[in-house]
Coordinates of C-alpha atoms (C1' of nucleotides) in Angstrom, one line a residue:
Chain A
M1 CA -39.0 -25.1 -19.4
S2 CA -35.8 -27.1 -18.9
E3 CA -33.5 -24.3 -20.3
I4 CA -30.9 -22.8 -18.0
P5 CA -30.2 -19.3 -19.1
N6 CA -26.7 -18.3 -20.1
N7 CA -24.7 -15.9 -18.1
T8 CA -24.2 -12.7 -19.9
D9 CA -21.6 -10.1 -19.2
I10 CA -23.4 -7.0 -18.0
R11 CA -21.6 -3.7 -18.4
T12 CA -21.2 -1.6 -15.3
P13 CA -24.3 0.6 -15.0
A14 CA -24.0 4.3 -15.4
P15 CA -21.8 5.4 -12.5
A16 CA -23.7 6.9 -9.7
E17 CA -22.9 10.5 -8.7
R18 CA -19.4 10.2 -7.3
S19 CA -16.8 12.7 -6.4
L20 CA -13.7 13.0 -8.5
N21 CA -10.4 11.3 -7.6
F22 CA -7.3 13.4 -7.7
V23 CA -6.4 12.2 -11.2
E24 CA -9.8 13.2 -12.6
Q25 CA -9.4 16.5 -10.8
I26 CA -6.1 17.1 -12.6
V27 CA -7.6 16.1 -15.9
E28 CA -10.6 18.4 -15.4
E29 CA -8.3 21.3 -14.5
D30 CA -6.3 20.6 -17.7
L31 CA -9.4 20.5 -19.7
A32 CA -10.7 23.7 -18.1
T33 CA -7.4 25.6 -18.9
G34 CA -7.2 24.2 -22.4
K35 CA -4.0 22.4 -21.8
N36 CA -3.1 19.8 -24.6
G37 CA -5.8 21.4 -26.7
G38 CA -8.5 19.6 -24.7
R39 CA -7.0 16.2 -25.5
V40 CA -6.9 13.3 -23.0
H41 CA -4.6 10.5 -24.1
T42 CA -3.4 7.8 -21.7
R43 CA -1.5 4.6 -22.1
F44 CA -1.3 1.2 -20.4
P45 CA 2.4 0.2 -20.5
P46 CA 3.1 -3.4 -19.3
E47 CA 6.4 -5.0 -19.7
P48 CA 5.8 -8.3 -21.6
N49 CA 7.6 -10.4 -19.0
G50 CA 4.8 -11.9 -17.0
Y51 CA 1.1 -12.2 -16.5
L52 CA -1.2 -9.4 -15.5
H53 CA -2.7 -9.4 -12.1
I54 CA -5.6 -7.5 -10.4
G55 CA -3.2 -4.7 -9.6
H56 CA -2.7 -4.2 -13.3
A57 CA -6.5 -4.3 -13.7
K58 CA -6.7 -1.3 -11.4
S59 CA -4.3 0.6 -13.7
I60 CA -6.1 -0.6 -16.8
C61 CA -9.5 0.5 -15.5
L62 CA -7.9 3.9 -14.5
N63 CA -6.3 4.5 -17.9
F64 CA -9.0 3.3 -20.1
G65 CA -11.7 4.6 -17.8
L66 CA -10.3 8.1 -17.8
A67 CA -10.1 8.2 -21.6
D68 CA -13.7 6.8 -21.9
K69 CA -14.9 9.4 -19.4
Y70 CA -13.3 12.4 -21.1
G71 CA -13.6 11.4 -24.7
G72 CA -9.9 10.5 -25.0
K73 CA -7.8 7.6 -26.2
T74 CA -5.7 5.0 -24.6
N75 CA -2.7 3.2 -26.2
L76 CA -1.5 -0.2 -25.2
R77 CA 2.2 0.1 -25.2
F78 CA 4.6 -2.8 -24.4
D79 CA 7.6 -1.6 -22.5
D80 CA 9.9 -4.0 -24.1
T81 CA 13.4 -2.5 -23.5
N82 CA 14.9 -5.6 -21.9
P83 CA 15.1 -8.4 -24.4
V84 CA 16.5 -10.8 -21.9
T85 CA 13.3 -11.1 -19.9
E86 CA 10.6 -10.4 -22.4
D87 CA 8.7 -12.7 -24.7
T88 CA 5.8 -12.7 -27.3
E89 CA 4.0 -15.2 -25.2
Y90 CA 3.3 -12.5 -22.6
V91 CA 2.3 -10.0 -25.3
E92 CA -0.5 -12.3 -26.3
S93 CA -1.7 -13.0 -22.8
I94 CA -1.7 -9.4 -21.9
K95 CA -3.7 -8.4 -24.9
A96 CA -6.2 -11.2 -24.1
D97 CA -6.5 -10.0 -20.5
V98 CA -7.1 -6.4 -21.4
R99 CA -9.7 -7.3 -23.9
W100 CA -11.4 -9.7 -21.5
L101 CA -11.6 -6.8 -19.0
G102 CA -13.6 -5.1 -21.7
F103 CA -11.3 -2.5 -23.1
E104 CA -10.0 -1.8 -26.6
W105 CA -6.9 0.3 -27.2
E106 CA -6.5 3.0 -29.8
N107 CA -3.0 1.8 -30.8
E108 CA -0.8 -1.1 -30.1
F109 CA 2.7 0.2 -29.7
Y110 CA 6.0 -1.1 -28.4
A111 CA 8.8 0.9 -26.9
S112 CA 10.9 -1.0 -29.3
D113 CA 9.1 0.8 -32.2
Y114 CA 11.0 3.8 -31.0
F115 CA 14.5 2.4 -30.8
D116 CA 15.7 4.4 -33.8
Q117 CA 14.2 7.6 -32.4
L118 CA 15.5 6.9 -28.9
Y119 CA 19.0 6.3 -30.4
E120 CA 18.8 9.7 -32.1
F121 CA 17.7 11.3 -28.8
A122 CA 20.8 9.7 -27.2
E123 CA 23.1 11.2 -29.8
K124 CA 21.4 14.6 -29.3
L125 CA 22.2 14.5 -25.6
I126 CA 25.8 13.5 -26.4
Q127 CA 26.0 16.5 -28.8
K128 CA 24.7 18.7 -26.1
G129 CA 27.4 17.5 -23.8
L130 CA 24.8 15.9 -21.5
A131 CA 25.8 12.2 -22.0
Y132 CA 29.0 10.2 -22.0
V133 CA 30.2 6.7 -22.5
D134 CA 31.5 5.1 -19.4
D135 CA 33.8 2.1 -19.3
S136 CA 33.3 1.4 -15.6
T137 CA 32.1 -1.9 -14.5
A138 CA 28.6 -2.4 -13.0
E139 CA 30.3 -2.7 -9.6
E140 CA 32.3 0.5 -10.1
I141 CA 29.2 2.4 -11.2
A142 CA 27.4 1.2 -8.1
A143 CA 30.3 2.3 -5.9
Q144 CA 30.3 5.7 -7.6
K145 CA 26.7 6.1 -7.0
G146 CA 27.2 6.9 -3.3
T147 CA 24.3 6.3 -0.9
P148 CA 21.2 8.2 -0.1
T149 CA 23.1 10.1 2.6
E150 CA 26.4 10.5 0.9
P151 CA 27.1 12.1 -2.5
G152 CA 28.5 10.0 -5.3
K153 CA 31.8 10.3 -7.1
E154 CA 32.3 11.2 -10.7
S155 CA 33.4 8.6 -13.1
P156 CA 36.9 8.9 -14.5
Y157 CA 35.3 8.7 -18.0
R158 CA 33.0 11.6 -17.4
S159 CA 35.0 14.2 -19.2
R160 CA 35.4 12.5 -22.5
S161 CA 34.9 14.8 -25.5
V162 CA 31.7 14.9 -27.5
E163 CA 33.5 13.4 -30.5
E164 CA 34.9 10.6 -28.5
N165 CA 31.6 9.9 -26.9
L166 CA 29.8 9.9 -30.2
D167 CA 32.4 7.6 -31.7
L168 CA 32.3 5.2 -28.8
F169 CA 28.5 5.2 -28.7
R170 CA 28.3 4.5 -32.4
R171 CA 30.7 1.6 -31.9
M172 CA 28.6 0.3 -29.0
K173 CA 25.7 0.3 -31.4
A174 CA 27.8 -1.4 -34.1
G175 CA 28.5 -4.3 -31.7
E176 CA 32.2 -3.7 -31.2
F177 CA 32.1 -4.2 -27.5
P178 CA 30.9 -7.1 -25.3
D179 CA 28.0 -7.0 -22.9
G180 CA 28.8 -4.8 -19.9
A181 CA 31.9 -3.3 -21.4
K182 CA 30.5 0.2 -21.7
V183 CA 27.3 2.1 -20.9
L184 CA 26.0 5.5 -22.0
R185 CA 25.2 7.7 -19.0
A186 CA 23.5 11.0 -18.7
K187 CA 25.9 13.7 -17.3
I188 CA 23.8 15.3 -14.6
D189 CA 25.1 15.5 -11.0
M190 CA 26.7 12.9 -8.9
A191 CA 25.9 14.8 -5.8
A192 CA 22.2 15.2 -6.5
P193 CA 20.0 14.4 -3.5
N194 CA 17.8 12.4 -5.9
M195 CA 19.7 9.3 -6.6
H196 CA 18.2 9.1 -10.1
F197 CA 20.1 12.2 -11.1
R198 CA 23.5 10.7 -10.3
D199 CA 24.4 10.2 -13.9
P200 CA 21.8 7.5 -14.7
I201 CA 22.5 4.9 -17.3
M202 CA 20.7 5.5 -20.6
Y203 CA 21.9 2.5 -22.7
R204 CA 23.5 -0.8 -21.9
I205 CA 25.0 -3.4 -24.2
K206 CA 23.1 -6.6 -24.5
H207 CA 23.9 -8.9 -27.4
A208 CA 20.4 -10.5 -27.1
H209 CA 17.7 -11.4 -29.5
H210 CA 14.7 -9.1 -29.1
H211 CA 11.2 -10.5 -29.6
R212 CA 10.4 -7.8 -32.1
T213 CA 13.6 -6.2 -33.4
G214 CA 15.4 -9.5 -33.6
D215 CA 19.2 -8.9 -33.8
K216 CA 19.1 -5.4 -35.1
W217 CA 20.2 -3.9 -31.8
C218 CA 22.8 -4.9 -29.3
I219 CA 22.3 -1.8 -27.2
Y220 CA 19.0 -1.2 -25.4
P221 CA 17.7 1.8 -23.6
M222 CA 16.9 1.8 -19.9
Y223 CA 13.4 2.4 -18.6
D224 CA 14.1 6.0 -17.7
F225 CA 15.5 6.8 -21.1
A226 CA 12.6 5.1 -22.9
H227 CA 9.4 5.6 -21.0
G228 CA 9.0 9.4 -20.9
Q229 CA 10.1 9.7 -24.5
S230 CA 7.7 7.0 -25.6
D231 CA 4.9 8.9 -23.9
S232 CA 6.1 12.0 -25.6
I233 CA 6.3 10.5 -29.0
E234 CA 2.7 9.2 -28.6
Q235 CA 1.6 12.6 -27.3
I236 CA 0.4 11.0 -24.1
T237 CA -1.1 13.8 -22.0
H238 CA -1.4 12.0 -18.7
S239 CA 1.0 9.2 -17.9
L240 CA -0.2 7.3 -14.9
C241 CA 2.0 5.1 -12.9
T242 CA 2.5 3.8 -9.4
L243 CA 4.1 5.5 -6.5
E244 CA 7.5 3.9 -6.7
F245 CA 8.1 6.0 -9.8
E246 CA 7.6 9.2 -8.0
V247 CA 11.3 9.8 -7.6
H248 CA 11.8 9.1 -11.3
R249 CA 9.6 12.0 -12.3
P250 CA 12.3 14.7 -12.1
L251 CA 14.4 12.6 -14.5
Y252 CA 11.3 11.9 -16.7
D253 CA 10.9 15.7 -17.0
W254 CA 14.6 16.3 -17.4
Y255 CA 14.9 14.1 -20.5
I256 CA 11.8 15.6 -22.0
Q257 CA 13.1 19.1 -21.4
Q258 CA 16.6 18.5 -22.7
L259 CA 15.3 16.8 -25.7
E260 CA 12.7 19.6 -26.3
I261 CA 9.9 17.2 -27.0
F262 CA 6.2 17.1 -26.1
P263 CA 5.8 17.3 -22.4
S264 CA 3.7 14.4 -21.2
R265 CA 2.9 14.6 -17.5
Q266 CA 3.6 11.7 -15.1
I267 CA 1.1 11.3 -12.3
E268 CA 1.6 8.6 -9.6
F269 CA -1.1 6.7 -7.7
A270 CA -0.9 4.0 -5.0
R271 CA -0.8 0.5 -6.2
L272 CA -3.3 -2.1 -5.1
N273 CA -2.7 -4.4 -2.2
L274 CA -5.2 -7.1 -1.4
T275 CA -5.5 -9.0 1.9
Y276 CA -4.4 -12.6 2.1
T277 CA -2.4 -12.6 -1.1
V278 CA 0.7 -11.3 -2.7
M279 CA 0.9 -9.1 -5.8
S280 CA 4.5 -8.8 -6.9
K281 CA 5.5 -10.5 -10.1
R282 CA 8.5 -12.1 -8.3
K283 CA 6.4 -13.7 -5.6
L284 CA 3.7 -14.9 -8.0
L285 CA 6.4 -16.4 -10.1
Q286 CA 7.8 -18.2 -7.1
L287 CA 4.3 -19.7 -6.3
V288 CA 4.1 -21.0 -9.8
N289 CA 7.7 -22.3 -10.2
E290 CA 7.8 -24.0 -6.8
G291 CA 4.5 -25.7 -7.4
H292 CA 2.5 -24.0 -4.7
V293 CA -0.2 -23.4 -7.3
R294 CA -0.9 -25.2 -10.5
G295 CA 0.0 -22.4 -12.8
W296 CA -0.5 -18.7 -13.6
D297 CA -4.1 -19.3 -14.1
D298 CA -4.6 -21.3 -10.9
P299 CA -7.9 -20.0 -9.5
R300 CA -6.2 -19.1 -6.3
M301 CA -3.9 -16.6 -8.0
P302 CA -4.6 -12.9 -8.1
T303 CA -3.7 -12.9 -11.8
I304 CA -6.3 -11.9 -14.3
A305 CA -6.1 -15.4 -15.8
G306 CA -6.6 -16.9 -12.3
I307 CA -9.4 -14.7 -11.4
R308 CA -11.1 -15.4 -14.8
R309 CA -10.8 -19.2 -14.3
R310 CA -12.1 -18.8 -10.8
G311 CA -15.3 -17.5 -12.4
F312 CA -15.1 -13.7 -11.8
T313 CA -16.6 -11.5 -14.5
P314 CA -15.0 -8.5 -16.2
A315 CA -17.9 -6.3 -15.0
S316 CA -17.2 -7.3 -11.4
I317 CA -13.5 -6.4 -11.7
R318 CA -14.4 -3.1 -13.2
D319 CA -16.9 -2.5 -10.4
F320 CA -14.2 -3.4 -7.9
A321 CA -11.7 -1.0 -9.5
D322 CA -14.3 1.7 -9.3
R323 CA -15.1 1.1 -5.7
I324 CA -11.5 1.0 -4.4
G325 CA -10.8 4.4 -5.8
I326 CA -7.6 6.1 -6.7
A327 CA -5.4 7.9 -4.2
K328 CA -1.8 8.3 -3.1
R329 CA -1.9 6.7 0.3
D330 CA -0.8 3.1 0.7
N331 CA -3.7 0.8 1.0
L332 CA -4.6 -2.8 1.8
I333 CA -8.0 -3.6 0.3
D334 CA -10.1 -6.3 2.1
V335 CA -10.5 -9.1 -0.4
G336 CA -14.1 -9.2 1.0
L337 CA -14.8 -6.2 -1.2
L338 CA -13.9 -8.2 -4.3
E339 CA -16.1 -11.0 -3.2
F340 CA -18.9 -8.5 -2.6
C341 CA -18.6 -7.3 -6.2
I342 CA -18.8 -10.7 -7.8
R343 CA -21.7 -11.8 -5.5
E344 CA -23.6 -8.8 -6.4
E345 CA -23.3 -9.5 -10.1
L346 CA -23.8 -13.2 -10.0
N347 CA -26.8 -12.9 -7.7
K348 CA -28.5 -11.1 -10.5
T349 CA -27.3 -13.2 -13.4
T350 CA -26.8 -16.9 -12.5
A351 CA -29.3 -19.7 -12.5
R352 CA -29.9 -21.5 -9.2
V353 CA -29.2 -25.2 -9.3
M354 CA -29.2 -28.1 -6.9
A355 CA -25.9 -29.5 -6.0
V356 CA -25.1 -31.7 -3.0
V357 CA -21.5 -30.9 -2.4
D358 CA -20.5 -33.7 -0.1
E359 CA -18.1 -36.7 -0.4
K360 CA -20.6 -38.8 1.6
P361 CA -24.0 -37.3 1.2
L362 CA -26.9 -38.5 3.4
R363 CA -29.5 -40.7 1.7
V364 CA -33.0 -39.8 2.5
V365 CA -35.7 -42.4 1.9
L366 CA -39.3 -41.2 1.7
T367 CA -41.0 -44.2 3.0
N368 CA -44.5 -43.1 1.9
Y369 CA -43.5 -42.2 -1.6
P370 CA -44.2 -44.7 -4.3
V371 CA -41.3 -46.8 -5.4
G372 CA -40.2 -46.0 -8.9
Q373 CA -42.3 -42.8 -9.2
V374 CA -40.6 -39.7 -10.6
D375 CA -42.1 -36.3 -10.2
E376 CA -40.9 -33.4 -12.3
V377 CA -40.8 -30.4 -9.9
S378 CA -40.6 -26.9 -11.2
I379 CA -37.8 -24.8 -9.9
E380 CA -37.3 -21.1 -10.4
N381 CA -34.1 -20.4 -12.4
N382 CA -33.5 -17.1 -10.6
P383 CA -35.9 -15.4 -8.2
E384 CA -33.9 -12.1 -8.9
D385 CA -34.8 -12.4 -12.6
P386 CA -38.4 -13.5 -13.2
S387 CA -37.7 -13.6 -17.0
S388 CA -35.3 -16.4 -16.5
G389 CA -38.2 -18.8 -16.1
H390 CA -38.4 -22.2 -14.5
R391 CA -37.0 -25.6 -15.3
S392 CA -38.0 -29.1 -14.1
V393 CA -35.9 -31.3 -11.9
P394 CA -36.6 -34.9 -11.2
F395 CA -37.8 -35.9 -7.7
S396 CA -38.1 -39.4 -6.4
R397 CA -38.3 -41.7 -3.4
E398 CA -34.6 -41.4 -2.5
V399 CA -32.7 -38.1 -2.4
Y400 CA -29.3 -37.0 -1.3
I401 CA -28.9 -34.2 1.1
E402 CA -25.7 -32.8 2.7
R403 CA -24.6 -34.2 6.0
D404 CA -24.5 -30.6 7.4
D405 CA -28.2 -30.3 6.8
F406 CA -29.0 -32.9 9.4
M407 CA -28.1 -33.0 13.1
E408 CA -29.0 -35.7 15.6
N409 CA -28.8 -33.3 18.5
P410 CA -29.4 -29.9 17.0
P411 CA -28.6 -26.7 18.9
K412 CA -31.2 -24.0 19.4
K413 CA -32.1 -22.1 16.2
Y414 CA -31.0 -24.9 13.9
F415 CA -33.6 -24.9 11.2
R416 CA -32.5 -27.9 9.2
L417 CA -33.4 -31.6 9.6
S418 CA -33.3 -33.4 12.9
P419 CA -35.0 -36.5 14.4
G420 CA -38.7 -35.9 14.4
G421 CA -38.2 -32.5 12.7
M422 CA -39.5 -31.1 9.5
V423 CA -37.9 -29.3 6.7
R424 CA -38.8 -28.4 3.1
L425 CA -37.0 -29.9 0.2
K426 CA -36.5 -26.9 -2.0
G427 CA -39.1 -26.8 -4.8
A428 CA -40.7 -30.1 -3.7
Y429 CA -42.2 -31.3 -0.4
I430 CA -42.0 -30.9 3.3
I431 CA -40.6 -34.0 4.9
K432 CA -40.4 -35.3 8.4
C433 CA -37.5 -37.3 9.8
E434 CA -39.0 -40.5 11.3
E435 CA -35.9 -42.7 11.8
V436 CA -32.1 -42.4 11.8
V437 CA -30.4 -45.5 10.4
K438 CA -26.9 -46.2 11.5
D439 CA -24.3 -48.8 10.6
N440 CA -22.4 -50.9 13.1
A441 CA -19.9 -48.2 13.7
G442 CA -22.6 -45.8 14.7
E443 CA -22.3 -43.7 11.6
I444 CA -25.5 -42.4 10.2
I445 CA -26.1 -44.0 6.8
E446 CA -29.6 -43.2 6.0
L447 CA -32.6 -41.1 7.1
R448 CA -36.1 -42.6 6.8
C449 CA -38.6 -39.8 6.4
T450 CA -42.2 -39.3 5.3
Y451 CA -43.3 -36.6 2.9
I452 CA -46.4 -34.5 3.2
P453 CA -48.2 -35.0 -0.2
E454 CA -50.2 -31.8 0.2
S455 CA -47.1 -29.6 0.7
R456 CA -45.9 -29.6 -2.8
S457 CA -44.3 -26.3 -3.8
G458 CA -46.7 -24.0 -5.6
S459 CA -49.8 -25.9 -4.4
D460 CA -49.2 -26.3 -0.7
T461 CA -52.4 -26.9 1.1
S462 CA -50.8 -28.5 4.1
G463 CA -50.9 -25.4 6.3
I464 CA -47.6 -26.5 7.8
N465 CA -44.9 -23.9 8.2
V466 CA -41.3 -25.0 8.4
K467 CA -38.4 -22.8 9.2
G468 CA -35.9 -24.5 7.0
T469 CA -35.5 -25.3 3.3
I470 CA -32.7 -27.4 2.1
H471 CA -31.5 -28.5 -1.3
W472 CA -31.4 -32.1 -2.5
V473 CA -30.7 -34.2 -5.6
S474 CA -32.6 -37.4 -6.6
V475 CA -30.3 -40.3 -6.1
A476 CA -31.4 -42.0 -9.3
H477 CA -30.8 -38.9 -11.3
A478 CA -27.8 -37.4 -9.6
V479 CA -24.7 -36.6 -11.8
E480 CA -21.4 -37.0 -10.1
A481 CA -19.1 -34.1 -10.4
E482 CA -15.8 -32.8 -9.1
V483 CA -15.9 -29.5 -7.1
R484 CA -12.9 -27.5 -6.3
L485 CA -13.3 -25.3 -3.3
Y486 CA -10.9 -22.5 -2.9
D487 CA -9.9 -20.5 0.1
R488 CA -7.4 -17.7 0.6
L489 CA -3.9 -18.3 -0.6
L490 CA -2.3 -17.0 2.6
T491 CA -3.2 -17.4 6.2
V492 CA -2.3 -13.8 7.1
E493 CA -3.9 -10.6 6.0
D494 CA -0.8 -8.7 5.2
P495 CA 2.3 -10.8 4.6
S496 CA 4.4 -7.7 4.2
A497 CA 3.8 -6.9 7.9
E498 CA 5.0 -10.3 9.0
E499 CA 8.4 -11.5 9.8
G500 CA 9.9 -14.1 7.5
D501 CA 9.2 -15.4 4.0
F502 CA 5.7 -15.0 2.7
K503 CA 5.8 -18.7 1.7
S504 CA 5.6 -19.7 5.3
F505 CA 2.1 -18.3 5.4
I506 CA 0.8 -20.3 2.5
N507 CA -2.6 -21.7 3.4
P508 CA -2.3 -25.5 3.2
N509 CA -6.1 -25.7 2.7
S510 CA -6.4 -23.2 -0.1
L511 CA -7.7 -26.0 -2.3
E512 CA -10.1 -28.7 -1.4
I513 CA -11.3 -31.1 -4.0
V514 CA -14.6 -32.8 -3.2
R515 CA -17.2 -34.9 -4.9
A516 CA -20.6 -33.5 -5.5
Y517 CA -23.9 -34.9 -6.8
V518 CA -25.6 -32.4 -9.1
E519 CA -29.0 -32.2 -10.8
P520 CA -29.1 -33.7 -14.3
T521 CA -29.7 -30.5 -16.1
L522 CA -26.1 -29.6 -15.5
K523 CA -24.9 -32.3 -17.8
A524 CA -25.3 -29.8 -20.6
A525 CA -23.1 -27.1 -19.0
K526 CA -20.2 -25.8 -20.9
T527 CA -16.8 -24.4 -19.8
G528 CA -17.2 -21.0 -18.2
D529 CA -20.9 -21.4 -17.4
R530 CA -21.7 -20.0 -14.1
F531 CA -24.3 -21.1 -11.5
Q532 CA -25.5 -20.6 -8.0
F533 CA -25.5 -23.8 -6.1
I534 CA -28.4 -23.1 -3.9
R535 CA -27.4 -22.3 -0.4
K536 CA -23.7 -22.9 -1.2
G537 CA -22.2 -20.3 -3.5
Y538 CA -21.4 -19.4 -7.0
F539 CA -19.6 -22.0 -9.2
C540 CA -18.4 -22.2 -12.7
I541 CA -17.3 -24.9 -15.1
D542 CA -13.5 -25.3 -15.2
P543 CA -11.7 -25.9 -18.5
D544 CA -10.6 -29.3 -17.0
S545 CA -14.3 -30.4 -17.3
T546 CA -15.0 -33.1 -19.9
D547 CA -18.1 -34.8 -21.3
E548 CA -17.5 -37.6 -18.9
K549 CA -16.7 -35.6 -15.8
L550 CA -17.9 -32.2 -14.8
V551 CA -15.5 -30.0 -12.9
F552 CA -16.7 -27.0 -11.0
N553 CA -14.7 -24.2 -9.4
R554 CA -16.2 -22.4 -6.5
T555 CA -15.9 -18.7 -7.3
V556 CA -17.2 -17.5 -4.0
T557 CA -19.4 -18.8 -1.2
L558 CA -22.8 -17.2 -0.4
K559 CA -22.8 -15.1 2.7
D560 CA -23.4 -17.5 5.5
T561 CA -24.7 -15.9 8.7
W562 CA -25.4 -19.3 10.2
A563 CA -21.7 -20.2 9.9
K564 CA -20.8 -16.9 11.3
E565 CA -23.0 -17.4 14.4
Q566 CA -21.6 -20.9 14.8
K567 CA -18.1 -19.5 14.8
K568 CA -19.0 -17.0 17.5
A569 CA -20.5 -19.7 19.7
Chain B
rU1 C1' 21.5 11.2 9.0
rG2 C1' 19.8 12.7 2.4
rC3 C1' 15.7 13.1 -1.1
rC4 C1' 10.5 12.2 -2.5
rG5 C1' 5.6 10.9 -0.9
rG6 C1' 1.8 9.8 2.7
rA7 C1' -1.5 9.9 7.4
rU8 C1' -9.9 10.9 7.7
rC9 C1' -14.7 5.2 10.7
rG10 C1' -12.3 -1.9 11.3
rU11 C1' -11.0 -1.4 5.5
rC12 C1' -11.2 1.8 1.3
rU13 C1' -12.6 6.6 -0.2
rA14 C1' -14.9 12.0 -0.3
rA15 C1' -15.1 16.9 1.8
rG16 C1' -9.4 21.7 0.4
rG17 C1' -12.0 27.7 6.0
rG18 C1' -18.7 26.8 7.2
rU19 C1' -23.4 20.2 9.2
rA20 C1' -17.0 15.1 8.5
rG21 C1' -20.4 12.1 3.7
rG22 C1' -20.4 7.3 0.8
rA23 C1' -19.1 2.1 0.1
rC24 C1' -17.6 -2.6 2.2
rG25 C1' -17.7 -4.8 7.0
rA26 C1' -20.0 -5.2 11.9
rC27 C1' -24.5 -5.0 14.9
rA28 C1' -30.1 -5.0 15.3
rG29 C1' -34.8 -5.7 13.1
rA30 C1' -38.4 -6.8 8.9
rU31 C1' -39.3 -9.8 4.5
rU32 C1' -38.1 -14.5 2.4
rU33 C1' -39.8 -22.0 0.0
rU34 C1' -31.7 -20.2 -0.5
rG35 C1' -29.6 -19.0 7.4
rG36 C1' -29.1 -16.1 0.0
rU37 C1' -31.4 -11.6 -1.9
rU38 C1' -34.1 -7.2 -0.5
rC39 C1' -35.5 -3.3 3.0
rU40 C1' -34.9 -0.4 7.6
rG41 C1' -32.1 1.2 11.5
rU42 C1' -27.5 1.6 14.5
rU43 C1' -22.3 1.9 15.5
rU44 C1' -17.4 3.7 14.8
rG45 C1' -13.0 8.3 12.2
rU46 C1' -9.8 13.7 11.0
rG47 C1' -1.9 10.7 14.1
rA48 C1' -0.1 14.4 18.5
rG49 C1' 0.9 19.4 20.5
rG50 C1' 0.8 24.6 19.6
rG51 C1' -1.0 28.8 16.6
rU52 C1' -4.2 31.9 13.0
rU53 C1' -9.7 32.5 12.8
rC54 C1' -16.3 34.0 14.7
rG55 C1' -15.3 29.1 12.7
rA56 C1' -9.8 24.4 11.0
rA57 C1' -9.8 17.6 8.6
rU58 C1' -8.7 21.9 5.5
rC59 C1' -4.1 27.4 6.6
rC60 C1' 0.8 28.1 9.7
rU61 C1' 4.2 25.6 13.1
rU62 C1' 6.7 21.7 15.9
rC63 C1' 6.6 16.6 16.4
rU64 C1' 5.3 11.4 15.6
rC65 C1' 4.4 7.3 12.5
rC66 C1' 4.2 4.8 7.6
rG67 C1' 5.9 4.0 2.5
rG68 C1' 9.4 4.6 -1.6
rC69 C1' 14.5 5.8 -3.6
rA70 C1' 21.4 3.6 -3.7
rA71 C1' 19.5 -3.1 -10.6
rC72 C1' 23.7 -2.4 -17.0
rC73 C1' 15.0 -4.4 -13.9
rA74 C1' 10.5 -2.0 -15.1

RNA sequence: UGCCGGAUCGUCUAAGGGUAGGACGACAGAUUUUGGUUCUGUUUGUGAGGGUUCGAAUCCUUCUCCGGCAACCA
């Protein structure tokens, strides 16, 4: 009777009949033509240099979802070719985030697993006369590159012999040269219209400790020389990445072709953009480092960790990824869709509880209710789920309500309490406001009301019909709690469309911490538990919560058509 | 000015010569002991011009607009 059901993670229901996105179309064509022997093998390739965000979640759902759908496999591969920026700390958080989203990988691989193989590939290209060691400085190489409209110039070191290149490259590997002294470049075409073909760098010297290979290497492959080959080594059939890699694809294909290895196919899709936030690692890092948020898992952040702490569920993120679709045009998704997804799930799964979220709630004294009497009223845990049952909540002569639920001079169509008006206290009785008590400053400090004894919920014989029902908490039984109310991080929909630094659009009111008085059953709540505060929104227990002090995060508000009407007026 | 992409309701996303459909949002109504939920209904779109065709969002053509590409980052 007094149990509050736990939230459980419901899997996304069987997908409704839906048309195929362009990646699925490609896969189905490949399957139909027998390409790759009917195999589908994808990979999710994060660089372990930061935390995952909801944009990565889109990619994770695409890659793992595709494999699930077509009976394939997905590898988790860390693209760890730059030891200077990467760290094991990120590896662990990334794995935790992928698992939290509900996916399990076939293999856990690292680009660094292939360093020996990649090195052999590089020697092979040297042997074929397709790569050379260049002594130019970074600046010189940049200058040689030309511009998008002007061809580049060939490096003076471009015509070294195969033997000399081999010798130099081996000595680079052996650590004979300092950082930046030399690079290995592919010998392609300095006049190519695609900038990436203008003798791209394959290897650079970095005397740096690698999180996995330690000090074994002092030369590290560049992205372009590692990614396609890694895909190929793993026999990845469909290598999905975002649009900015589109111009890399010819080079991806070129290396595979010259090396004569398994031809993985790169397919690009548009990355996710969300309104009122930023998604780039660099900008998120700035928010953290400059203290605009409390950390990577700040509930205002679009990181997986932040969203999780905010109270979102894995299923709601998967549902969101499903709804936004996959295409190649640039997009800016309304964050309202994400909110819709979480509301839809939480509506079905969370217990409704009473919480008066107000620094200074209004005390309501029921003058005709016996002093000292406590009624246990029965409240439905979740009207959407009859199996969730009921629990009892103490009711007494004095209750708190929110100040917003009373107006001395109410506008038309205000259904809450007002002088002489009636309202139902959810799950309890109908009350009538008889007297408004104010202090010397004219501030309302108390409402003196009468209750209708025959109107008790479930056995109402009063015949009275009231328009409004409000939530309440018995003063004597109320548990004080901290509630963190979050709003959008930025004040503008699309910071990229605005002049100036995105930080000038940070919403100063994105976090509001308020006191609340909650029903006593919540004392037993544990970190991560989710609830609907009746008429307010969905909330979850934050990890900062302790036995002495409950801390709630507001995941999302309930839809509020009254507030919307007010705004219009 | 070079190369590579892209352009369909307000926002996403389908339809690839044959009725422009779905989701979210918005609006209106019904139900409701949450101004929640649920249900019903409505609204709005093929960037522009020309061409092919009985028929074009789809094919051809000219143009416009938007994004990406010049890290020893990924």
